[in-house]
mmCIF file of C-alpha atoms in Angstrom:
data_model
loop_
_atom_site.group_PDB
_atom_site.id
_atom_site.type_symbol
_atom_site.label_atom_id
_atom_site.label_comp_id
_atom_site.label_asym_id
_atom_site.label_seq_id
_atom_site.Cartn_x
_atom_site.Cartn_y
_atom_site.Cartn_z
ATOM 1 C CA UNK A 20 172.767 10.697 43.426
ATOM 2 C CA UNK A 21 171.232 14.474 45.266
ATOM 3 C CA UNK A 22 167.400 15.089 44.930
ATOM 4 C CA UNK A 23 166.893 19.014 45.069
ATOM 5 C CA UNK A 24 163.373 18.731 46.246
ATOM 6 C CA UNK A 25 163.653 16.387 49.643
ATOM 7 C CA UNK A 26 167.056 17.936 50.239
ATOM 8 C CA UNK A 27 168.707 14.817 50.520
ATOM 9 C CA UNK A 28 172.217 12.711 48.826
ATOM 10 C CA UNK A 29 170.728 8.678 47.804
ATOM 11 C CA UNK A 30 172.189 5.869 46.014
ATOM 12 C CA UNK A 31 169.933 5.429 43.565
ATOM 13 C CA UNK A 32 171.259 1.976 42.654
ATOM 14 C CA UNK A 33 170.110 1.407 46.622
ATOM 15 C CA UNK A 34 166.429 2.995 46.372
ATOM 16 C CA UNK A 35 165.802 1.340 42.763
ATOM 17 C CA UNK A 36 166.340 -1.933 44.869
ATOM 18 C CA UNK A 37 163.782 -0.583 47.531
ATOM 19 C CA UNK A 38 160.948 0.428 45.255
ATOM 20 C CA UNK A 39 161.709 -3.740 43.134
ATOM 21 C CA UNK A 40 161.187 -5.606 45.989
ATOM 22 C CA UNK A 41 158.088 -4.064 47.313
ATOM 23 C CA UNK A 42 156.993 -4.306 43.198
ATOM 24 C CA UNK A 43 157.765 -7.490 43.404
ATOM 25 C CA UNK A 44 155.502 -8.128 47.331
ATOM 26 C CA UNK A 45 152.657 -6.100 45.240
ATOM 27 C CA UNK A 46 151.575 -7.706 42.301
ATOM 28 C CA UNK A 47 152.460 -11.263 44.020
ATOM 29 C CA UNK A 48 150.277 -10.221 47.186
ATOM 30 C CA UNK A 49 148.319 -6.947 46.005
ATOM 31 C CA UNK A 50 149.527 -5.279 48.411
ATOM 32 C CA UNK A 51 150.887 -1.637 48.022
ATOM 33 C CA UNK A 52 153.889 -2.208 51.018
ATOM 34 C CA UNK A 53 154.275 1.389 52.014
ATOM 35 C CA UNK A 54 155.012 -0.471 55.927
ATOM 36 C CA UNK A 55 158.119 -1.574 54.148
ATOM 37 C CA UNK A 56 159.156 0.804 51.771
ATOM 38 C CA UNK A 57 158.571 3.833 54.280
ATOM 39 C CA UNK A 58 160.626 2.618 56.543
ATOM 40 C CA UNK A 59 163.552 1.757 54.796
ATOM 41 C CA UNK A 60 163.130 5.527 52.748
ATOM 42 C CA UNK A 61 162.866 6.663 56.354
ATOM 43 C CA UNK A 62 166.435 5.318 57.736
ATOM 44 C CA UNK A 63 167.738 6.398 54.552
ATOM 45 C CA UNK A 64 167.549 10.048 55.424
ATOM 46 C CA UNK A 65 164.506 11.030 53.686
ATOM 47 C CA UNK A 66 162.211 13.989 55.898
ATOM 48 C CA UNK A 67 158.968 12.061 56.766
ATOM 49 C CA UNK A 68 156.627 14.064 54.952
ATOM 50 C CA UNK A 69 158.347 13.205 51.631
ATOM 51 C CA UNK A 70 158.811 9.825 52.545
ATOM 52 C CA UNK A 71 154.388 9.339 53.235
ATOM 53 C CA UNK A 72 153.453 11.893 49.636
ATOM 54 C CA UNK A 73 156.925 9.770 47.887
ATOM 55 C CA UNK A 74 156.364 6.938 48.755
ATOM 56 C CA UNK A 75 152.513 7.158 47.400
ATOM 57 C CA UNK A 76 153.908 8.534 44.100
ATOM 58 C CA UNK A 77 155.792 5.634 43.567
ATOM 59 C CA UNK A 78 153.050 2.542 44.558
ATOM 60 C CA UNK A 79 151.239 4.915 42.490
ATOM 61 C CA UNK A 80 152.525 3.894 39.355
ATOM 62 C CA UNK A 81 154.048 0.294 40.324
ATOM 63 C CA UNK A 82 150.116 -1.071 41.207
ATOM 64 C CA UNK A 83 149.301 1.058 37.603
ATOM 65 C CA UNK A 84 152.205 -1.917 36.558
ATOM 66 C CA UNK A 85 150.866 -4.835 38.424
ATOM 67 C CA UNK A 86 146.957 -4.107 37.562
ATOM 68 C CA UNK A 87 147.376 -4.042 33.937
ATOM 69 C CA UNK A 88 149.678 -7.607 34.205
ATOM 70 C CA UNK A 89 146.577 -8.764 37.332
ATOM 71 C CA UNK A 90 143.825 -7.156 34.140
ATOM 72 C CA UNK A 91 145.840 -9.800 31.285
ATOM 73 C CA UNK A 92 145.444 -13.184 33.635
ATOM 74 C CA UNK A 93 142.008 -12.196 34.538
ATOM 75 C CA UNK A 94 142.539 -11.579 37.820
ATOM 76 C CA UNK A 95 140.236 -7.866 38.104
ATOM 77 C CA UNK A 96 137.628 -7.283 39.212
ATOM 78 C CA UNK A 97 136.561 -3.691 38.237
ATOM 79 C CA UNK A 98 132.905 -3.743 39.216
ATOM 80 C CA UNK A 99 133.875 -4.838 42.926
ATOM 81 C CA UNK A 100 137.068 -1.843 43.194
ATOM 82 C CA UNK A 101 135.605 0.590 41.621
ATOM 83 C CA UNK A 102 131.785 0.522 43.764
ATOM 84 C CA UNK A 103 134.572 0.187 46.999
ATOM 85 C CA UNK A 104 136.552 3.004 46.123
ATOM 86 C CA UNK A 105 134.021 4.959 47.212
ATOM 87 C CA UNK A 106 133.512 3.402 50.638
ATOM 88 C CA UNK A 107 137.372 3.445 50.656
ATOM 89 C CA UNK A 108 137.850 7.009 50.527
ATOM 90 C CA UNK A 109 134.911 7.856 53.233
ATOM 91 C CA UNK A 110 136.625 5.578 55.262
ATOM 92 C CA UNK A 111 139.554 6.908 54.815
ATOM 93 C CA UNK A 112 138.792 10.634 56.079
ATOM 94 C CA UNK A 113 137.069 9.662 58.521
ATOM 95 C CA UNK A 114 140.405 7.947 59.889
ATOM 96 C CA UNK A 115 142.255 11.154 59.380
ATOM 97 C CA UNK A 116 138.976 12.760 62.061
ATOM 98 C CA UNK A 117 139.886 10.214 64.739
ATOM 99 C CA UNK A 118 143.444 10.350 64.300
ATOM 100 C CA UNK A 119 142.825 14.086 64.547
ATOM 101 C CA UNK A 120 140.558 13.642 67.827
ATOM 102 C CA UNK A 121 143.479 11.344 69.470
ATOM 103 C CA UNK A 122 146.451 13.957 69.409
ATOM 104 C CA UNK A 123 144.385 16.526 70.554
ATOM 105 C CA UNK A 124 144.668 14.051 73.094
ATOM 106 C CA UNK A 125 148.340 12.422 73.558
ATOM 107 C CA UNK A 126 147.079 9.495 72.637
ATOM 108 C CA UNK A 127 148.025 9.124 68.997
ATOM 109 C CA UNK A 128 151.139 6.615 69.146
ATOM 110 C CA UNK A 129 149.728 4.551 72.194
ATOM 111 C CA UNK A 130 146.696 3.680 71.087
ATOM 112 C CA UNK A 131 147.374 2.848 67.408
ATOM 113 C CA UNK A 132 150.271 1.428 67.598
ATOM 114 C CA UNK A 133 148.752 -1.137 69.889
ATOM 115 C CA UNK A 134 145.866 -1.642 68.063
ATOM 116 C CA UNK A 135 148.255 -2.124 64.669
ATOM 117 C CA UNK A 136 149.989 -4.822 66.392
ATOM 118 C CA UNK A 137 147.353 -6.328 67.476
ATOM 119 C CA UNK A 138 145.098 -6.371 64.124
ATOM 120 C CA UNK A 139 148.289 -7.284 61.692
ATOM 121 C CA UNK A 140 148.931 -10.630 64.690
ATOM 122 C CA UNK A 141 144.698 -11.340 64.884
ATOM 123 C CA UNK A 142 145.123 -11.469 60.756
ATOM 124 C CA UNK A 143 148.626 -12.972 60.407
ATOM 125 C CA UNK A 144 147.818 -16.138 63.442
ATOM 126 C CA UNK A 145 144.010 -16.063 61.008
ATOM 127 C CA UNK A 146 145.721 -16.215 57.618
ATOM 128 C CA UNK A 147 148.230 -19.021 58.016
ATOM 129 C CA UNK A 148 146.245 -20.742 60.242
ATOM 130 C CA UNK A 149 143.062 -20.724 57.110
ATOM 131 C CA UNK A 150 145.512 -21.057 54.495
ATOM 132 C CA UNK A 151 147.670 -24.240 56.234
ATOM 133 C CA UNK A 152 144.628 -26.119 57.250
ATOM 134 C CA UNK A 153 142.864 -25.538 53.356
ATOM 135 C CA UNK A 154 146.338 -26.625 52.183
ATOM 136 C CA UNK A 155 145.636 -29.594 54.323
ATOM 137 C CA UNK A 156 142.434 -30.454 52.729
ATOM 138 C CA UNK A 157 143.562 -30.585 49.155
ATOM 139 C CA UNK A 158 146.603 -33.611 50.182
ATOM 140 C CA UNK A 159 143.860 -34.951 52.246
ATOM 141 C CA UNK A 160 140.554 -35.013 49.993
ATOM 142 C CA UNK A 161 142.675 -35.017 46.559
ATOM 143 C CA UNK A 162 140.954 -31.362 45.664
ATOM 144 C CA UNK A 163 142.447 -30.574 42.508
ATOM 145 C CA UNK A 164 141.256 -26.998 42.976
ATOM 146 C CA UNK A 165 143.412 -23.691 41.756
ATOM 147 C CA UNK A 166 141.958 -21.959 45.140
ATOM 148 C CA UNK A 167 140.134 -23.846 48.666
ATOM 149 C CA UNK A 168 139.401 -22.155 51.588
ATOM 150 C CA UNK A 169 139.993 -23.543 55.018
ATOM 151 C CA UNK A 170 137.347 -22.091 56.703
ATOM 152 C CA UNK A 171 133.966 -20.536 55.003
ATOM 153 C CA UNK A 172 131.806 -19.851 58.334
ATOM 154 C CA UNK A 173 132.886 -15.903 58.117
ATOM 155 C CA UNK A 174 131.704 -16.367 54.292
ATOM 156 C CA UNK A 175 128.405 -18.149 54.740
ATOM 157 C CA UNK A 176 128.118 -15.891 56.903
ATOM 158 C CA UNK A 177 127.959 -12.923 55.063
ATOM 159 C CA UNK A 178 126.134 -13.825 52.611
ATOM 160 C CA UNK A 179 123.200 -14.143 55.263
ATOM 161 C CA UNK A 180 123.424 -9.939 54.698
ATOM 162 C CA UNK A 181 120.946 -9.636 52.332
ATOM 163 C CA UNK A 182 120.304 -5.658 52.365
ATOM 164 C CA UNK A 183 119.054 -4.175 48.682
ATOM 165 C CA UNK A 184 120.580 -3.329 46.187
ATOM 166 C CA UNK A 185 122.241 -6.940 45.089
ATOM 167 C CA UNK A 186 124.740 -6.914 42.561
ATOM 168 C CA UNK A 187 126.411 -9.857 40.748
ATOM 169 C CA UNK A 188 129.961 -10.125 40.921
ATOM 170 C CA UNK A 189 130.373 -12.022 37.053
ATOM 171 C CA UNK A 190 134.537 -11.620 37.545
ATOM 172 C CA UNK A 191 134.617 -13.029 40.820
ATOM 173 C CA UNK A 192 131.692 -15.646 39.926
ATOM 174 C CA UNK A 193 129.642 -13.964 42.962
ATOM 175 C CA UNK A 194 125.982 -14.033 41.714
ATOM 176 C CA UNK A 195 124.174 -12.173 44.840
ATOM 177 C CA UNK A 196 125.735 -9.827 47.083
ATOM 178 C CA UNK A 197 124.453 -6.209 48.747
ATOM 179 C CA UNK A 198 127.079 -3.546 47.533
ATOM 180 C CA UNK A 199 126.564 -2.480 51.285
ATOM 181 C CA UNK A 200 129.019 -5.280 52.116
ATOM 182 C CA UNK A 201 131.338 -3.886 49.761
ATOM 183 C CA UNK A 202 130.785 -0.983 50.988
ATOM 184 C CA UNK A 203 131.124 -1.233 54.428
ATOM 185 C CA UNK A 204 134.166 -3.427 53.655
ATOM 186 C CA UNK A 205 136.065 -0.459 51.645
ATOM 187 C CA UNK A 206 134.926 1.191 55.163
ATOM 188 C CA UNK A 207 136.068 -0.432 57.318
ATOM 189 C CA UNK A 208 139.769 -0.769 55.555
ATOM 190 C CA UNK A 209 139.676 2.855 54.564
ATOM 191 C CA UNK A 210 138.695 3.738 58.217
ATOM 192 C CA UNK A 211 142.058 1.775 59.593
ATOM 193 C CA UNK A 212 144.347 3.117 56.297
ATOM 194 C CA UNK A 213 143.117 6.902 58.024
ATOM 195 C CA UNK A 214 143.994 5.539 61.389
ATOM 196 C CA UNK A 215 147.498 3.259 60.732
ATOM 197 C CA UNK A 216 148.778 5.722 57.972
ATOM 198 C CA UNK A 217 149.767 2.604 55.582
ATOM 199 C CA UNK A 218 147.376 1.931 52.276
ATOM 200 C CA UNK A 219 145.710 -0.857 53.887
ATOM 201 C CA UNK A 220 146.444 -3.430 51.463
ATOM 202 C CA UNK A 221 147.409 -6.528 53.471
ATOM 203 C CA UNK A 222 143.702 -6.109 55.897
ATOM 204 C CA UNK A 223 141.669 -5.444 52.350
ATOM 205 C CA UNK A 224 142.827 -7.993 50.283
ATOM 206 C CA UNK A 225 141.873 -11.124 53.488
ATOM 207 C CA UNK A 226 138.665 -9.652 53.772
ATOM 208 C CA UNK A 227 137.688 -9.951 50.681
ATOM 209 C CA UNK A 228 138.656 -13.249 50.209
ATOM 210 C CA UNK A 229 137.036 -14.568 53.534
ATOM 211 C CA UNK A 230 134.857 -12.356 54.086
ATOM 212 C CA UNK A 231 133.117 -11.000 50.446
ATOM 213 C CA UNK A 232 134.545 -15.141 49.335
ATOM 214 C CA UNK A 233 136.001 -13.235 46.654
ATOM 215 C CA UNK A 234 138.693 -16.300 45.169
ATOM 216 C CA UNK A 235 142.538 -15.023 46.370
ATOM 217 C CA UNK A 236 144.025 -14.143 42.768
ATOM 218 C CA UNK A 237 141.264 -11.836 41.839
ATOM 219 C CA UNK A 238 141.205 -10.607 46.061
ATOM 220 C CA UNK A 239 145.469 -9.778 45.397
ATOM 221 C CA UNK A 240 144.236 -8.039 41.089
ATOM 222 C CA UNK A 241 141.133 -6.469 42.129
ATOM 223 C CA UNK A 242 142.693 -4.542 45.403
ATOM 224 C CA UNK A 243 145.581 -3.744 43.166
ATOM 225 C CA UNK A 244 143.546 -1.956 41.064
ATOM 226 C CA UNK A 245 141.974 0.155 44.701
ATOM 227 C CA UNK A 246 145.478 0.738 44.943
ATOM 228 C CA UNK A 247 145.721 2.858 42.318
ATOM 229 C CA UNK A 248 142.977 4.553 42.827
ATOM 230 C CA UNK A 249 142.976 5.413 46.170
ATOM 231 C CA UNK A 250 146.672 6.139 46.541
ATOM 232 C CA UNK A 251 146.988 7.977 42.624
ATOM 233 C CA UNK A 252 144.433 10.284 45.143
ATOM 234 C CA UNK A 253 146.524 10.895 48.132
ATOM 235 C CA UNK A 254 150.295 11.553 45.855
ATOM 236 C CA UNK A 255 147.530 14.705 44.054
ATOM 237 C CA UNK A 256 146.729 15.546 48.148
ATOM 238 C CA UNK A 257 150.366 15.539 48.843
ATOM 239 C CA UNK A 258 151.882 16.849 46.040
ATOM 240 C CA UNK A 259 149.854 20.130 45.981
ATOM 241 C CA UNK A 260 151.504 20.104 49.690
ATOM 242 C CA UNK A 261 155.040 19.947 48.704
ATOM 243 C CA UNK A 262 155.747 16.132 49.505
ATOM 244 C CA UNK A 263 156.383 14.457 46.312
ATOM 245 C CA UNK A 264 159.394 14.020 45.364
ATOM 246 C CA UNK A 265 158.570 13.147 41.349
ATOM 247 C CA UNK A 266 162.944 12.530 40.819
ATOM 248 C CA UNK A 267 162.526 9.583 43.741
ATOM 249 C CA UNK A 268 159.353 8.241 43.080
ATOM 250 C CA UNK A 269 160.726 8.121 39.527
ATOM 251 C CA UNK A 270 163.811 6.024 40.367
ATOM 252 C CA UNK A 271 161.718 4.484 42.933
ATOM 253 C CA UNK A 272 159.696 3.128 39.646
ATOM 254 C CA UNK A 273 161.804 2.295 38.175
ATOM 255 C CA UNK A 274 163.010 -0.898 40.053
ATOM 256 C CA UNK A 275 159.078 -1.632 40.888
ATOM 257 C CA UNK A 276 157.515 -1.813 37.541
ATOM 258 C CA UNK A 277 159.673 -4.946 36.924
ATOM 259 C CA UNK A 278 159.258 -6.242 39.985
ATOM 260 C CA UNK A 279 156.108 -5.183 40.081
ATOM 261 C CA UNK A 280 155.346 -8.073 36.801
ATOM 262 C CA UNK A 281 157.750 -10.820 38.307
ATOM 263 C CA UNK A 282 155.235 -10.629 41.366
ATOM 264 C CA UNK A 283 151.872 -10.795 39.346
ATOM 265 C CA UNK A 284 153.186 -13.489 36.719
ATOM 266 C CA UNK A 285 154.203 -15.454 39.441
ATOM 267 C CA UNK A 286 150.995 -15.722 41.445
ATOM 268 C CA UNK A 287 150.303 -18.164 38.035
ATOM 269 C CA UNK A 288 152.533 -21.127 39.396
ATOM 270 C CA UNK A 289 150.511 -20.669 43.239
ATOM 271 C CA UNK A 290 147.392 -21.578 44.690
ATOM 272 C CA UNK A 291 145.158 -19.459 46.743
ATOM 273 C CA UNK A 292 146.480 -21.207 49.563
ATOM 274 C CA UNK A 293 149.685 -21.357 48.932
ATOM 275 C CA UNK A 294 149.891 -17.611 48.726
ATOM 276 C CA UNK A 295 147.537 -16.908 51.356
ATOM 277 C CA UNK A 296 150.863 -18.817 53.906
ATOM 278 C CA UNK A 297 153.202 -16.931 52.277
ATOM 279 C CA UNK A 298 151.446 -13.529 52.988
ATOM 280 C CA UNK A 299 150.792 -14.343 56.487
ATOM 281 C CA UNK A 300 154.073 -13.370 56.606
ATOM 282 C CA UNK A 301 154.084 -9.574 55.996
ATOM 283 C CA UNK A 302 151.664 -8.712 58.957
ATOM 284 C CA UNK A 303 154.509 -9.525 60.940
ATOM 285 C CA UNK A 304 156.995 -7.657 58.809
ATOM 286 C CA UNK A 305 155.101 -4.463 59.473
ATOM 287 C CA UNK A 306 154.475 -5.243 63.609
ATOM 288 C CA UNK A 307 158.277 -5.653 63.935
ATOM 289 C CA UNK A 308 158.595 -1.668 62.185
ATOM 290 C CA UNK A 309 155.987 -0.504 64.341
ATOM 291 C CA UNK A 310 157.767 -2.020 67.817
ATOM 292 C CA UNK A 311 161.114 -0.431 65.574
ATOM 293 C CA UNK A 312 158.834 2.953 65.280
ATOM 294 C CA UNK A 313 157.314 3.347 69.025
ATOM 295 C CA UNK A 314 160.726 1.767 70.637
ATOM 296 C CA UNK A 315 162.925 4.597 68.728
ATOM 297 C CA UNK A 316 164.916 2.189 67.177
ATOM 298 C CA UNK A 317 165.802 4.114 63.307
ATOM 299 C CA UNK A 318 165.381 8.114 65.053
ATOM 300 C CA UNK A 319 169.506 7.794 64.590
ATOM 301 C CA UNK A 320 168.595 10.087 61.043
#
């Protein structure tokens, strides 16, 4: 099938398959999946500017479907998501400024690549360690809970931050939390997303759980709600620059819409620790993608 806007010819079933895969991951883990869809589109021959814009467009549609399903399941804290998005947008803009400074000094690939690998490795190792510990606690202490944390030190320290205004998050089961802490999480994840060039879901989701103390299933749904808004904003800006092939995005969305529904429903059959254990593999995939890019693998197109 020929996609006239991007100027490429690609098998639509292949594109729909990529959308389906990323849709399942998004619905189950609460991530945008751009760190996998992007490289796959690039390897198919899609120009990089269209990879970014079109992936954001398909990500927006997929996140709407998945967030809606999680909302039905009671897994979305809209109040938390709306507050966090303000910090995220500011962080993304600051991240873009950092990239410009690094580009001016010719350091962007080395610095961003190293930061990406280090951050993702830390997330992967910590999440795997904590989830395995939580599963062992449930097994040895015979806990009958849907969600348990194997390490609560970070959450306890964060809860000592009492700078007003303090708000409650009933949907997340939190009685009192500083609004600045929520904005801070949004800003940090937005900053990293702006610097690393990804949606930031695989960074935001662990921070929601380990820093703010949000239950795993609610963190997934709320992260998707946040991605829906931030990816929609990114889609609009790229569309105005002519970087979105809407037909390609729609083809990917046909697979992503189904995958997102399946992924969201699957979370009902997994406890929080098991979801986090499976999630710990995703950052390692992201690391491999970055290493492939830095070493030139896949640049034949």
